[in-house]
XYZ file of C-alpha atoms in Angstrom:
615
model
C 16.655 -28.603 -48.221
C 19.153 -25.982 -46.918
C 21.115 -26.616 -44.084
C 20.860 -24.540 -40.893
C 23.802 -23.227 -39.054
C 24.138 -21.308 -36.207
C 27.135 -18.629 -35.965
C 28.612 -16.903 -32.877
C 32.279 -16.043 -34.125
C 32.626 -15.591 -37.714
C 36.048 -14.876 -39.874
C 36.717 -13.215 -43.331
C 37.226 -10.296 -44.991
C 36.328 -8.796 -47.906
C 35.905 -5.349 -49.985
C 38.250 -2.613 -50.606
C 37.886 0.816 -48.786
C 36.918 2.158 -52.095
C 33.834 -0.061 -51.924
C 32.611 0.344 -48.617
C 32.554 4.155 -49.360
C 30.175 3.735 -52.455
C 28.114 1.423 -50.065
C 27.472 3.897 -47.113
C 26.273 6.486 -49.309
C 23.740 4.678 -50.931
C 22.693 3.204 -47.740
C 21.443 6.504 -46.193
C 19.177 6.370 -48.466
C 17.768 3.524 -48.266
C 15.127 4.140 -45.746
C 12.848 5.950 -48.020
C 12.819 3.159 -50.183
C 9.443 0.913 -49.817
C 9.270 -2.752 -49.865
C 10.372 -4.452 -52.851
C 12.217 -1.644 -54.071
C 16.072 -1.826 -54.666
C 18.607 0.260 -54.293
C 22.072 -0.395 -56.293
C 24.623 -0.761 -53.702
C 28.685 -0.925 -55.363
C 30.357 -4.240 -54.645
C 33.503 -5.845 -56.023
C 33.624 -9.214 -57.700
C 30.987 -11.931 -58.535
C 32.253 -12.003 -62.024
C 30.301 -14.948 -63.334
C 31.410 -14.639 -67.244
C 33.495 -17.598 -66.763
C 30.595 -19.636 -66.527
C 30.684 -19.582 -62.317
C 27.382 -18.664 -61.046
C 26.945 -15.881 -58.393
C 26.013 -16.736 -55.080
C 22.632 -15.663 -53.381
C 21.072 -14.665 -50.375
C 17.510 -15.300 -49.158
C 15.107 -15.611 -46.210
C 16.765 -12.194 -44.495
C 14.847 -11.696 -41.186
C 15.613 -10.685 -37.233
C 14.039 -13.315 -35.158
C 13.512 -11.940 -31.297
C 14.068 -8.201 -32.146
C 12.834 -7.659 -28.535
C 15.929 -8.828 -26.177
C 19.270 -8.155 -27.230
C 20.030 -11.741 -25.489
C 17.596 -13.491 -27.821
C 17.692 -11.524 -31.328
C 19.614 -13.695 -34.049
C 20.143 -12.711 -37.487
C 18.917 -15.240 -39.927
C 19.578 -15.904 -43.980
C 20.448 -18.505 -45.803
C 23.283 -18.486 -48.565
C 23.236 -19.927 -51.443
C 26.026 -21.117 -54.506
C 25.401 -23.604 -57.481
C 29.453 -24.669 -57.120
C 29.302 -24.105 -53.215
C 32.015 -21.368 -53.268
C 32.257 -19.676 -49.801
C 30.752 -16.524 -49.905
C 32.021 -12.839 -48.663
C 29.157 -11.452 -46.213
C 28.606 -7.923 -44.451
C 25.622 -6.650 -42.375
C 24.565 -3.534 -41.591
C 22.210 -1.364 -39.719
C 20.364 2.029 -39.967
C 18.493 3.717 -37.287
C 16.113 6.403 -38.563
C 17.705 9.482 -39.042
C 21.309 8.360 -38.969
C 23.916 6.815 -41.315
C 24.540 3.223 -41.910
C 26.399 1.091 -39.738
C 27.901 -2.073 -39.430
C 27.214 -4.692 -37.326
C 29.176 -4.864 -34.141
C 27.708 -7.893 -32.485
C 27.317 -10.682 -34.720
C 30.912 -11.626 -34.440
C 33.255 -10.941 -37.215
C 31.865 -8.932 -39.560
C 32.361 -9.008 -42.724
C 33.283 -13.114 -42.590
C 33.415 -16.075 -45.304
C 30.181 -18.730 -45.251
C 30.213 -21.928 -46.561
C 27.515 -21.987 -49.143
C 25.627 -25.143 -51.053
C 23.480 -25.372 -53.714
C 20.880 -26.061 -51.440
C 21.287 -23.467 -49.495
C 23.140 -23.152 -45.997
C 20.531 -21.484 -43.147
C 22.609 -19.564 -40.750
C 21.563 -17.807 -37.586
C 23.935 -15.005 -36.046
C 23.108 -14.023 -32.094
C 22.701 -10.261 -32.262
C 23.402 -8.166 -29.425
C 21.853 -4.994 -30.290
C 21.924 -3.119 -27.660
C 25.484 -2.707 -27.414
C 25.711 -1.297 -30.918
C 26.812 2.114 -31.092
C 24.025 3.653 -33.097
C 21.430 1.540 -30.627
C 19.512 2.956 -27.057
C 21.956 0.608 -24.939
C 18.671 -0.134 -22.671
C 17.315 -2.092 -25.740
C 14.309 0.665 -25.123
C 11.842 0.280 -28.361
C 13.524 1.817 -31.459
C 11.163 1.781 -34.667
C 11.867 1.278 -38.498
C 15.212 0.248 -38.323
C 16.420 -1.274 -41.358
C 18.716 -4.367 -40.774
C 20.514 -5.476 -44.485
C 23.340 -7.696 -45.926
C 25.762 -7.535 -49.041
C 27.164 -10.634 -50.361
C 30.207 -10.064 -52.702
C 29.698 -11.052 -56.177
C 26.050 -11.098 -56.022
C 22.762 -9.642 -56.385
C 23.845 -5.876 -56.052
C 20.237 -4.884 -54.974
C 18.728 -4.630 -50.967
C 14.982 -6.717 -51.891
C 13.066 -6.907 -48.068
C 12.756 -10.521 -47.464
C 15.863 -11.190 -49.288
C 18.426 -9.735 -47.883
C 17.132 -6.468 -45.750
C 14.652 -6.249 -42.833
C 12.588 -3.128 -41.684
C 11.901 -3.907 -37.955
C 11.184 -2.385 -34.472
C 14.089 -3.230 -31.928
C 13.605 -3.417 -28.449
C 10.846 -3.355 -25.980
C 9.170 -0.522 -23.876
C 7.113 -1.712 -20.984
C 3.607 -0.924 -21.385
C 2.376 2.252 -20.082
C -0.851 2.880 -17.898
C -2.755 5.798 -17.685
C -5.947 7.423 -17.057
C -7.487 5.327 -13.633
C -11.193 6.738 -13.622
C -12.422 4.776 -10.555
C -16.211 5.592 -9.927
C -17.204 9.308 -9.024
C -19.168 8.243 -6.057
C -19.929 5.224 -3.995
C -19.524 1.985 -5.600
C -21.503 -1.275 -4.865
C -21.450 -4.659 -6.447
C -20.038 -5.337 -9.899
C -18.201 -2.003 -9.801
C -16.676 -0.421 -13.141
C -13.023 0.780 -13.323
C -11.944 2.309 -16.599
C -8.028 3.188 -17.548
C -5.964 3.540 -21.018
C -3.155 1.679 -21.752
C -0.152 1.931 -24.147
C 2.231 0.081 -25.641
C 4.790 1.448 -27.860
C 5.307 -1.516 -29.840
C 2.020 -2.057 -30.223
C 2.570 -5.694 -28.092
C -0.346 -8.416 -26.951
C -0.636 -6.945 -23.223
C -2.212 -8.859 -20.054
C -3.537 -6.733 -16.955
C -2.719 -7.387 -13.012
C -5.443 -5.876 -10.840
C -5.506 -5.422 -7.199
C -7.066 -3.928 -4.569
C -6.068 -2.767 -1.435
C -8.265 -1.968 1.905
C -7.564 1.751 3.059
C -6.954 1.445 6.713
C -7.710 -1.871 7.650
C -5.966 -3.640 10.712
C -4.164 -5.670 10.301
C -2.860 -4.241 7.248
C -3.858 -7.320 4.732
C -1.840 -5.384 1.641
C -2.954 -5.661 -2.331
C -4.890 -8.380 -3.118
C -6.288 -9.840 -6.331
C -9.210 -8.478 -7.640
C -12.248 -10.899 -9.278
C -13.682 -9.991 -12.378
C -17.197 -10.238 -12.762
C -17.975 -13.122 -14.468
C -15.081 -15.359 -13.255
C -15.688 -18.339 -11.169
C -12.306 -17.834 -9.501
C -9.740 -15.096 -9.075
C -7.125 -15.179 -11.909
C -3.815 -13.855 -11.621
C -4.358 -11.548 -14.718
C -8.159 -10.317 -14.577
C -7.726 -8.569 -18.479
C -5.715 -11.119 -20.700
C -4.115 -11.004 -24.422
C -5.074 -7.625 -25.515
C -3.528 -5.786 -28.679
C -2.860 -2.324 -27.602
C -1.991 0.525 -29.827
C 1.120 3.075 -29.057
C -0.900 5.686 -28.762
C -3.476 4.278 -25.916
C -6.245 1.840 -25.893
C -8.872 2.674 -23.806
C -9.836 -0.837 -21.583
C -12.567 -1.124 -18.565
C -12.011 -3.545 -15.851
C -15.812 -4.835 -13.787
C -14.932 -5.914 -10.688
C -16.870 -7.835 -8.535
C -16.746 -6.462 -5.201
C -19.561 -8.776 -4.254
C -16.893 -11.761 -4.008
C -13.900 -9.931 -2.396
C -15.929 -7.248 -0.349
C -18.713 -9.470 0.611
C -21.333 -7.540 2.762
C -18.675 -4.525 3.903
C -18.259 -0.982 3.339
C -14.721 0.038 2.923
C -12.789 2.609 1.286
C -10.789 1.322 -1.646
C -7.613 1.728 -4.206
C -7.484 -0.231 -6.965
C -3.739 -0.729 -8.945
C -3.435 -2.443 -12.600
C -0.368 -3.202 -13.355
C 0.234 -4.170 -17.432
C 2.205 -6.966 -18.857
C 3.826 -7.380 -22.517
C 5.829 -10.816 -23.763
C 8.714 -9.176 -22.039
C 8.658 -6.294 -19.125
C 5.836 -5.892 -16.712
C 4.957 -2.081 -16.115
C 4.825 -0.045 -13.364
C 1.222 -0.153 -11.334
C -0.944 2.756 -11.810
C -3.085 3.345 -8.645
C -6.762 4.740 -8.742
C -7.936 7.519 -6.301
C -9.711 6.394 -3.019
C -13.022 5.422 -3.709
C -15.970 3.739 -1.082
C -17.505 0.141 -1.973
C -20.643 -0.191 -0.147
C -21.708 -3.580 -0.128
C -23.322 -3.311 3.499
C -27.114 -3.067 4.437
C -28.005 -0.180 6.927
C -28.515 -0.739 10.085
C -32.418 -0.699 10.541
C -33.865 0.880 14.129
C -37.688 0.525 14.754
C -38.590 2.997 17.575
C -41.550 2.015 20.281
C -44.752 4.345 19.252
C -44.596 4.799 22.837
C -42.460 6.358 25.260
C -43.272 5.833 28.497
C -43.069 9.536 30.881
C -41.616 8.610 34.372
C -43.552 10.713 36.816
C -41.025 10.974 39.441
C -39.087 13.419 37.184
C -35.647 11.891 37.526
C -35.176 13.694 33.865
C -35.045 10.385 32.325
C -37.129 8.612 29.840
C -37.275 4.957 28.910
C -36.835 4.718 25.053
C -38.104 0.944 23.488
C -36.780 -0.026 20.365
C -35.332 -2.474 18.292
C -31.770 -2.320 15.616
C -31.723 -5.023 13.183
C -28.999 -5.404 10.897
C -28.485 -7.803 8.090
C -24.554 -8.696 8.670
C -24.894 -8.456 12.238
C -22.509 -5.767 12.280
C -21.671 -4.180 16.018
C -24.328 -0.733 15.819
C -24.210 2.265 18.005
C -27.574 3.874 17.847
C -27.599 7.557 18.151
C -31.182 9.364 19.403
C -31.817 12.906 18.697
C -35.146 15.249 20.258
C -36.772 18.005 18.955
C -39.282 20.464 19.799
C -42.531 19.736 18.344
C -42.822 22.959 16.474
C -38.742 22.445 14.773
C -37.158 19.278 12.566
C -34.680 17.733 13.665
C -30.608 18.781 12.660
C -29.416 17.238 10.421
C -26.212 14.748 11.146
C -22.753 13.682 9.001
C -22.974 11.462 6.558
C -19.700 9.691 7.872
C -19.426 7.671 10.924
C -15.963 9.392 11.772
C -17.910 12.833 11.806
C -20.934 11.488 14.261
C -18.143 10.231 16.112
C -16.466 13.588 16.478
C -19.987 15.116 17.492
C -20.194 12.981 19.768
C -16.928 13.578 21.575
C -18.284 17.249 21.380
C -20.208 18.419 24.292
C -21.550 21.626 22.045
C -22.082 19.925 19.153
C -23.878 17.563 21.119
C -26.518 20.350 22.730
C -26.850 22.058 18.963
C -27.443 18.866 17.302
C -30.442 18.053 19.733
C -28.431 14.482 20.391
C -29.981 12.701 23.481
C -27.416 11.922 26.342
C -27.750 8.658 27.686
C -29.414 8.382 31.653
C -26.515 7.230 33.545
C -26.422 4.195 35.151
C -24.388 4.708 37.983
C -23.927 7.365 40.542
C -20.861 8.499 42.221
C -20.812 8.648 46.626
C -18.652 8.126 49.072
C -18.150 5.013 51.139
C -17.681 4.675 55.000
C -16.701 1.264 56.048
C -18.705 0.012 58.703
C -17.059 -3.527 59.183
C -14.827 -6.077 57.280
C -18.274 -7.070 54.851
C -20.159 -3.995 55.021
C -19.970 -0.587 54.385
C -22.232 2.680 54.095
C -23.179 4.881 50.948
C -24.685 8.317 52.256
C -25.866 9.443 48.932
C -28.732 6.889 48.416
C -30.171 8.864 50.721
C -29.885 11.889 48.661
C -28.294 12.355 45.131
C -28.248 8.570 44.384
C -31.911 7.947 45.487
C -32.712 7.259 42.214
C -31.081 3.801 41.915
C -32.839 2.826 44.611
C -35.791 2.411 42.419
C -33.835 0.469 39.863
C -32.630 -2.434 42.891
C -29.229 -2.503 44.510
C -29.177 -6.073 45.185
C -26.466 -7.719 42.865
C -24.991 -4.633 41.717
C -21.318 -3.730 42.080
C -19.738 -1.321 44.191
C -16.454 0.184 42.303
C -13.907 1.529 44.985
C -11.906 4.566 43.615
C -8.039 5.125 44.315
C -7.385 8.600 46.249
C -6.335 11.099 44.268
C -2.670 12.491 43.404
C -1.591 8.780 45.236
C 0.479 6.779 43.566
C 1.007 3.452 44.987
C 2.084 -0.620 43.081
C -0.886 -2.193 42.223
C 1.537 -5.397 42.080
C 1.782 -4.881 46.086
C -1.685 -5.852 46.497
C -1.995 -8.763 44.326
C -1.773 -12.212 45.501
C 0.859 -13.165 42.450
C 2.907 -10.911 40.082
C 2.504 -12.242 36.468
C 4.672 -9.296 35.147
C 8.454 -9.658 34.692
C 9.681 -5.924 33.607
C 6.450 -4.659 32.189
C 6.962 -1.830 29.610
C 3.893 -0.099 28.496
C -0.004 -0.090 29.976
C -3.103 0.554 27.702
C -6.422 0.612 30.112
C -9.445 -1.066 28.451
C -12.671 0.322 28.573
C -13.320 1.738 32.244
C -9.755 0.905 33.843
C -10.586 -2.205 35.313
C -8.474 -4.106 32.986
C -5.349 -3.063 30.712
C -3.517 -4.075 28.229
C 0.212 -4.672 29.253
C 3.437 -4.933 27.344
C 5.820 -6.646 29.484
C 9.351 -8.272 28.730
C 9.608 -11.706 28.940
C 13.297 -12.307 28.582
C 16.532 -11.144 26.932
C 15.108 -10.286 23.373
C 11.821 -10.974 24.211
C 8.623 -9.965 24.787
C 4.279 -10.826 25.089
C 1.404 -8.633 25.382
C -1.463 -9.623 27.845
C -4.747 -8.291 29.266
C -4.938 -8.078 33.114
C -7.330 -7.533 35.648
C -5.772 -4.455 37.469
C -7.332 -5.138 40.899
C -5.667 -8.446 40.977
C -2.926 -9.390 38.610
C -5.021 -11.972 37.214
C -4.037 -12.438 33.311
C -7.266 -12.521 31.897
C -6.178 -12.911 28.344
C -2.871 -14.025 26.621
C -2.998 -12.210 23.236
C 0.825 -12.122 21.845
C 3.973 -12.947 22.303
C 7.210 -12.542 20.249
C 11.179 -12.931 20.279
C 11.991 -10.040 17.934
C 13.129 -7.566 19.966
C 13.183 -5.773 24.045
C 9.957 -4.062 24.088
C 10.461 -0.187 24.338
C 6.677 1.479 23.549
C 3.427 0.894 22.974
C 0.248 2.883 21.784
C -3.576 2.115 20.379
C -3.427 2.125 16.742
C -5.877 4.702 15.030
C -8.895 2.238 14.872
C -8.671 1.077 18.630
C -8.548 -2.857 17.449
C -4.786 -2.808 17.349
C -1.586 -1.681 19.094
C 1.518 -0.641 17.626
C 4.234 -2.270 19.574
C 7.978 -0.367 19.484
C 10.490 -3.309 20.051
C 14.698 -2.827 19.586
C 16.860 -5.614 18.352
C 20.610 -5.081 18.438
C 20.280 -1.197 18.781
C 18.306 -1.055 15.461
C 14.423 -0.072 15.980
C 11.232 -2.091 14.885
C 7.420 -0.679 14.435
C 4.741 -3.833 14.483
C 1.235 -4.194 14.556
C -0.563 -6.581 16.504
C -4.372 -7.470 16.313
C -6.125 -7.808 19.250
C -8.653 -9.956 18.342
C -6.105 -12.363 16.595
C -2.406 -11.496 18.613
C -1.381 -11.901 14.071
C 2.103 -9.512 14.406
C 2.686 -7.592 11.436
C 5.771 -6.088 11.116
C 5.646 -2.489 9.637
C 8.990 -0.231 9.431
C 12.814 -0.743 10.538
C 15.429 1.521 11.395
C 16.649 2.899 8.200
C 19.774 4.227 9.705
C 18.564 7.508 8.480
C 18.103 9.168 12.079
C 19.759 9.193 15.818
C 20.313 5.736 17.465
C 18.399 4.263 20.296
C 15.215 2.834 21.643
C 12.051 4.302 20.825
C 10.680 6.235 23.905
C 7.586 7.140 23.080
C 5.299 6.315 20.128
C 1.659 7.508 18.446
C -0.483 6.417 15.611
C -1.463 9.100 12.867
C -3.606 6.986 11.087
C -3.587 3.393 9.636
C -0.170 3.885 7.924
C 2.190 6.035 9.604
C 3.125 6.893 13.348
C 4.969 9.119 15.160
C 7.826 7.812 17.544
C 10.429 9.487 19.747
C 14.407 8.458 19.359
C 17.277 9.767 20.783
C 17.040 13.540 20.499
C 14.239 13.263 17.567
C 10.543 13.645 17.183
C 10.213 11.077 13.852
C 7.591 10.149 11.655
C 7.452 7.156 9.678
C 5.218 5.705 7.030
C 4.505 2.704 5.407
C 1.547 3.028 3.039
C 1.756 0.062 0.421
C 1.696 2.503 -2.322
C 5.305 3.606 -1.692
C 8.498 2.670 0.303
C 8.523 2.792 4.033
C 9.915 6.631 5.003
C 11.361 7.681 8.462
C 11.284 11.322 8.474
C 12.939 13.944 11.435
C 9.981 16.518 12.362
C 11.644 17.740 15.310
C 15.484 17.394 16.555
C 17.636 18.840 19.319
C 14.926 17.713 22.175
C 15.839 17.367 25.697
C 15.133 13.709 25.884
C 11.442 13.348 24.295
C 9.396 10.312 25.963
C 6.141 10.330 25.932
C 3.952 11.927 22.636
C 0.059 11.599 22.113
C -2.494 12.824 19.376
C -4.335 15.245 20.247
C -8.262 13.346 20.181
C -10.098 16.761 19.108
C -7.109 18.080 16.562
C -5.175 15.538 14.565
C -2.713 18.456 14.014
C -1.963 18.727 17.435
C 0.283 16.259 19.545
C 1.776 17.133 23.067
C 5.631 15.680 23.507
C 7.292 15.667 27.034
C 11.038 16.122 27.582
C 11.984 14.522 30.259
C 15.299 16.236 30.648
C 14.461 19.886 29.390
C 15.735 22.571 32.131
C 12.385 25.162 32.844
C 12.296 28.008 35.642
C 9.936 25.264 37.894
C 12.726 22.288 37.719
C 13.958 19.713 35.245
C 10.967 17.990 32.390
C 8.223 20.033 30.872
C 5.638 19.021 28.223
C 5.146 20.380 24.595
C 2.140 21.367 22.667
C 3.401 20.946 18.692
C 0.977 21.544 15.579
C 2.327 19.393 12.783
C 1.201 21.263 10.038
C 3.151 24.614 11.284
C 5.807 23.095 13.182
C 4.535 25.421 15.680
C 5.688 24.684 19.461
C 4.572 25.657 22.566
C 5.605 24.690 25.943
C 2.356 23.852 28.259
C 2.712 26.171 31.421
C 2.160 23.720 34.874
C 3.026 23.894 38.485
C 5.063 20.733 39.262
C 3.197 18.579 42.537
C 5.063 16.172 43.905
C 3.183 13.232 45.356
């Protein structure tokens, strides 16, 4: 049996200059020979007529050839009269001369031999040879080979040469062909990927929800089929260099049980020793949600007393008991009906529109309340003219039980806190009203660093719902996020800015961007949301925008700079390229403060002409 040793500093020298010239030119060569073919290479000694055999070398291979850290070079020497041996290694990249070895220690060096043979294994550091990529990046058909002094003057592969690939490339993905139009329960995903060593590859897959708040991020995907989710959905493929086309089924009746969301999906590939970059597919809409179903009354009852409107019966039934707004539309009886969006975000928009509204034939709902005035009469009762006149129509509805709403005057601004039995609020920040106005959301700080978010009955202080609270920061700003189930909450820890989302159904916190450093120091002012991932916010002297899509690094980004102290900014609910941005310090003909009309996509800016009223 041979004995195995392992080498990481070897010494010994051998061949004269004269030598080692014959030997690199008949190495360049060697590359076109195939395997088992020999090429003569000149060496010096080995002269066995005095009866001493020659020594030999066998079992030449590069174990590891991927890492630099882990590739050895391994042989095994062998002598009848176990006379050390004279060894020297070399390399050839394709194209280039031969070189040798840098990295194996010394080189050439002495080995003990036996006549059993003496295994040795030399670490290998190839990427810090000269000829080498020094990123160990995949280098093909390079020809690894040894001469041992006195012996077989011939390179055999197997014996004492090696023809191998060096390196590793990560695996490459390419080609995401997500489904052309709206997906729905085991949902097909086809991509190519490619290897350029032609490695066993495994397959990360994720999706991500476009838009949803809180922001949940990639998650695994399930593969149809699977009982559970694995960590990688495609695993132990062979791929070839030059692509290998794979499809990925994804069961989107696990992860996107009964919903209808729009969707990214990102595979990410995996070899024995790198893990690619992700490749992410184009937006794409997984409808895994019944409609809504509406059954109309066959009859519609006419009121005769022409109060212009008409009791509609009917009934919405939907199978995930999803929230439903039901939208009616008339027509004449010689016409069809216009057609609507496919997209809720469009019927939305209509319905915002009071002229798309009229040329769309949508019905407008009878109100149920009427405006009046109201005379006090004593400290219980008081008198409303107008059922008498305009508001005679509620009369027939009842006014037992219902409530009376009493308005603020106008262009008066007075504390609400005055009126309230107890204050709740220590330095409150930022005010969202709910619904009608009756209640609002309020951002108030609760301490040095500190800060909660609550709901409160405006007519009397009454916290009606404690929904978050958090030590990261003073509270600065405060807006609706884009989808009206979430605020984005401006906070400022040590003079460094933070952007967070909180959920109010949940109070979860999710922090979003940081101060980058990149822009003007200071509190944020004024902030507004552009959509699920990115915001506008006003610092300093600058109108900013930051983002923070998963898909790429958070960015903070100057749009506008040189303001008079911006504050306050809003979106524009009719033009998403349109957001008005008041300086509170700007100098104007009328005083000090003016607001701004800005389009985004033209950087176009506008001051809005108004008279100033004090009050």
């Amino acid at each position: 049996m041979p004995m195995k040793i392992s080498i990481s500093s070897l010494q010994g020298t051998f061949m004269s200059g004269a030598s080692l010239c014959a030997l690199a030119a008949c190495l360049t060569a060697l590359t076109s020979c195939g395997a088992g073919t020999a090429a003569a290479i000149s060496g010096g000694g080995g002269d066995s007529s005095g009866g001493n055999a020659p020594p030999s070398m066998s079992g030449f291979t590069v174990l590891d050839p991927k890492l630099p850290t882990q590739a050895r070079v391994r042989f095994v020497l062998s002598d009848p009269e176990a006379n050390p041996a004279n060894v020297e290694i070399f390399y050839q990249a394709p194209g280039q001369a031969a070189e040798r070895l840098t990295q194996v220690g010394s080189n050439p060096a002495a080995l003990a031999t036996s006549s059993a043979g003496i295994e040795y294994e030399l670490p290998w550091n190839f990427a810090a040879e000269p000829a080498l990529p020094d990123d160990a990046q995949f280098i093909d058909d390079v020809q690894v080979f040894a001469q041992v002094e006195g012996g077989q003057q011939e390179i055999v592969l197997g014996a004492n040469a090696a023809s191998i690939g060096l390196g590793n490339d990560a695996p490459v993905i390419t080609d995401v062909d997500e489904p052309s139009g709206e997906g729905a329960g085991i949902v097909l995903v086809e991509f190519t990927v490619a290897d350029t060593s032609n490695d066993v590859v495994s397959i990360e897959v994720k999706y991500d929800i476009v838009g949803d708040a809180p922001d949940a991020g990639w998650q695994l995907a399930r593969p149809a089929g699977e009982e559970t989710t694995p960590l990688l959905a495609i695993r132990d493929v062979v791929v070839d260099k030059n692509g290998t086309d794979l499809r990925f089924f994804w069961d989107t009746n696990v992860d996107l049980a009964e919903l209808e969301r729009d969707v990214r999906v990102r595979f990410t590939a995996v070899d024995p020793v790198a893990v690619g970059d992700g490749a992410v597919s184009a937006v794409f809409r997984v409808d895994n949600n019944e409609e809504p179903i509406a059954t109309v009354s066959d009859l519609l009852v006419l009121n005769s007393d022409e109060r212009a409107g008409i009791p509609i019966s009917y009934t919405v039934r939907d199978e995930e008991s999803d929230e439903v707004q039901v939208v009616f539309q008339w027509r004449h009886l010689d016409e069809s009906f216009p057609p609507l969006p496919d997209t809720p975000a469009e019927i939305h928009l209509i319905l915002a529109d009071p002229i798309q509204r009229q040329a769309l034939h949508i019905c407008s709902e009878y109100p149920t309340w009427v405006e009046g005035r109201l005379v006090p009469v004593d400290a219980t009762s008081v008198r409303l003219p107008e059922l008498a006149t305009t508001a005679s129509s509620i009369l027939a509805q009842g006014i037992v039980g219902r409530e009376i709403e009493i308005l603020r005057p106008p262009n008066v601004l007075t504390p609400m806190a005055s009126k309230w039995s107890s204050n709740p609020l220590d330095h409150p920040v930022a005010a969202l009203p709910i619904g009608d106005g009756i209640e609002a959301l309020v951002l108030d700080r609760a301490g040095s660093g500190a800060w909660r978010l609550r709901q409160i009955d405006l007519a009397t202080g009454v916290v009606t719902r404690a929904i978050a609270n958090s030590a990261t920061g003073e509270p600065s700003a405060m807006c609706f996020a884009t989808d009206e189930r979430s605020v984005l909450i401006a906070t400022d820890f040590a003079g460094a800015w933070q952007v967070s989302r909180v959920d109010l159904a949940t109070g979860a916190r999710s922090p979003l961007i940081a101060d980058q450093g990149t822009t003007e120091s200071g509190q944020i002012r004024g902030i507004a949301s552009l959509g699920s991932h990115a915001a506008l916010i006003t610092v300093a002297s600058s109108l900013v925008r930051v983002d923070w899509s998963p898909a790429a690094s958070p960015t903070v980004a100057i749009v506008l700079d040189g303001l008079a102290t911006p504050c306050g900014v809003v979106v524009d609910p009719l033009d998403v390229n349109r957001i008005y941005l008041a300086e509170r310090d700007a100098v104007t003909d009328d005083g000090v403060g003016q607001i701004l009309s800005i389009r985004l996509d033209a950087l176009e800016v506008l001051p809005i002409v108004a008279k100033s009223v004090t009050v």
